[in-house]
Amino acid sequence: METEQNTAVSKDARNKQIRLQQQRQQQQQHGSRRFQANQDGPGDLRPAGQRHDNDHTRIGDITIAPTQQEVLCKVAPYLPANEPGTVMHLEAGSQEAHRDLHFRLLRHDMVAELCEAAIRFQEKGGTASVLPGGAFSGNAQLPGAANDLALFVYGNVEVKNLVAAKFGPGIQFEVAFDDLPSNAGKTCAQRREYWEKSRRLQHGTLVALWWEQPSRATAATAATDAEPCITFATVTMRNEQQLAPREARERPQIGVRLCQGCGASNGVLLAALGGQLPGRTVMLQASGSFFAYEPILRALQTRQPMPLAHYIADTKLKPDARDPARLQTRPADRLSILMRMLGRSSGTDDDAKVPAVLDKIYVSPPAYQTDQGSFFLDLTCLVDGDEDAQDEDVLDDIKTIDVHGGYWPTDGVQQVTSLDLSQQQALKAALSRELALIQGPPGTGKTFVGIQLVQALLANTQGSPKGAAAPGRSQALTGFFGPNRTDPVTQPPPRGPCIGPVLIVCFTNHALDQFLEGLLAAGLTDMVRVGGRSKNDSLAQYNIHELVRGRASKAQNQLLYGCYARADELIARIDQLKASLMERELPWKEMEQYLELVAPDLHHSLSSRTKLVDDGFQEVSTDHRHFWWQWLHGNKRSQAQGKAAAHAVATEVPVVNSFAVLGEPSGLQRAAGAASWKSTRGRGARPGAPLPKAATPVPDRDLEALLASEDAWTMTNGERQKLYKHWSEELRQGWLDELKLAMRAFERVRDEQRRIHADVDLNVLRCARLVGMTTAGVASKQELVAAMCPKVVIVEEAGEVFEAHILASLAPTTEHLILIGDHEQLRPKPQLYALQARLPLIL
């Protein structure tokens, strides 16, 4: 019986494995247009032309956020394989080709899920498929969708407001949507608990606002053929209290910021001003954090020189310059070496040559160590316990280590430090090579070696010259005066070359906090932690936000105050324009100045609050309501004017002045003109001027005739509404254009604020010996990092970092790159499985 049960279990497991394999093959076939490499060339280099409006040859022309044409394009994107020489349109081994490769693969990892889900969503019927009876929010069961391609749909989306914030994200839109079905029946506290734990709509998430015309979204077949309107945004405000409001009538709400270069922004702006998007609107979420990708991709779009490019981008590894017999390697050899280093096989005959090739690789020392001709290491900073208790000969031996001369006191270092033999080898390689990788399985002390490495670097180098007298610097770094040394002028200068701040980079905030905490435990306190997501209390005092308090100069404060004042003015103007644009019926105070410029005669006719009668005199209105309301909503013309119009239409006899051919008015006209001039409040009329025509012989005139008219009160209701609509549209369009200009000016002011704050931050960072940042932080502050001029970059947990992130972390001044991590333990995890499992596309 037990054997039969085991056999049944084994059979079920085998059948399950077969079903999973078949499902995976079906999913890969269905998504092959999106997930397979396409060597058909990018942009205009493709024989059939561009795939969509965001398909370009230069990566600098590609917008980071996707476009509508891009997400709905069913042609496979251009994806070069991650192998040397596969970027055909650029020179093999060039920096541009290497950046192009990693930019396209990383960006594809960001947008592929959303693109594939959008196509399937459209094929299924669009909004009609998920909104058959009204509201819906939840997972859309797309046909053939893999688990990692599930689309989350938020229904009945409404753009409620436009907000300009002086601090925070700046210009953003408040968006409301229907709550999730899983939250139905829950209390406010339970719904808030759900949103606190949920990863949905996290800060920086990329979302798509999708709407279709009502007439084209009534059925699935119509929606499939309809072209939707899609605009992309990122979540900038996520408050659990707004996602789970107390009032039952209120709906969940978030703040979003439109992506640069996205389409349909006018529709979203008009919807935020009281209008509505044409058709039912949903919000789609498929991809992860846009915030984690955008700064890396923007950094890869730059054209600044790539440090250490001869190791990173060149297709040939350089031989040892000291041994001419060592040959350069071919691209195939380089691929074999990389595969062997990653514990893989490239499947080529060159695998057998890998050990010999590895012996030929030579890595030069950092340039800052050779600029002065010689470089000696002093490792007494690593001595355990009391230095006086150690053997003096051993201490003398480790004080002047000529690491580039081939000398390393292994026994002495092992005697006075906690480093074993393999850790010494890692330390020596990291200190003496401009590109080094400290790799090992868990428990071998990689992080410990990294901390020892930082200690040795700081003890044998100098920081930025401008930071020599930085306040708060530790005694070990600034030097100290002995009992008989009190004159600072006679103090010897610090030893070692100047390397600026040492930049420590990690992929996650948690890993960065752990490494910096280890440095603090080792007594290294001269550090700055950049970023506001640290949860370590011991690092709070070293955060950049705390250290910059009161550090701005008087000139910088004046510039900041000026920016804040301009921002307040622009916010007030934006709010004023919003209020005007949201008026359902424009009041006279909004129309008066406009009409005085574009239609002065009609402006006078309206503002005089009078009507011309058929005998040439003026009839003053006795209605106490505002004349503008009377003109807009009045339904009767004067009795005399009505009779004159009816008589003119019935007889169809034009009124002709017999004296017009002579150019002289008649006596009756001169008398009537004098009477009219006395009652015209200075419009420029004079005695003897022609009398304005009182009758309107043809009602329902066209717009041109109405604009040329001098009397607004003789118009029919239809004519008045036609004229008001024209004025309103022109005035609102002008306000809308002014609002866009004010929004752009507001963004420029905020950019200026950020530059001033960056200058203040730079003053603090230059004074520090250690600066800790995440890879996304480095990429988003490229100008600030470049101004720091770091020569040494240390990447902790480098095994889980994409190469694109490391490229974005290198400043132009970088001369020494040290990678610490184990690729066999923690590997990068792309969102797209194909970029992890398929060898040519491995990201």
Short mmCIF file of C-alpha atoms in Angstrom, two decimals, residues 462-470 473 497-501 766-769 788-789 791:
data_model
loop_
_atom_site.label_atom_id
_atom_site.label_comp_id
_atom_site.label_asym_id
_atom_site.label_seq_id
_atom_site.Cartn_x
_atom_site.Cartn_y
_atom_site.Cartn_z
CA GLN A 462 43.96 62.47 2.61
CA GLY A 463 40.49 63.77 2.04
CA SER A 464 39.49 66.81 0.04
CA PRO A 465 41.84 69.79 0.59
CA LYS A 466 38.81 71.94 1.36
CA GLY A 467 37.86 69.55 4.12
CA ALA A 468 41.18 69.60 5.96
CA ALA A 469 39.73 71.68 8.79
CA ALA A 470 36.25 70.22 8.81
CA ARG A 473 36.58 65.18 12.14
CA PRO A 497 47.72 61.18 -1.67
CA CYS A 498 44.48 63.15 -1.76
CA ILE A 499 41.53 61.00 -2.80
CA GLY A 500 38.56 63.12 -1.71
CA PRO A 501 35.65 61.44 0.05
CA ARG A 766 33.61 67.62 0.69
CA CYS A 767 34.55 67.86 4.35
CA ALA A 768 33.77 64.18 5.04
CA ARG A 769 36.07 61.22 4.51
CA MET A 788 32.62 65.65 -4.80
CA CYS A 789 35.43 64.26 -7.00
CA LYS A 791 38.60 58.75 -6.50
#
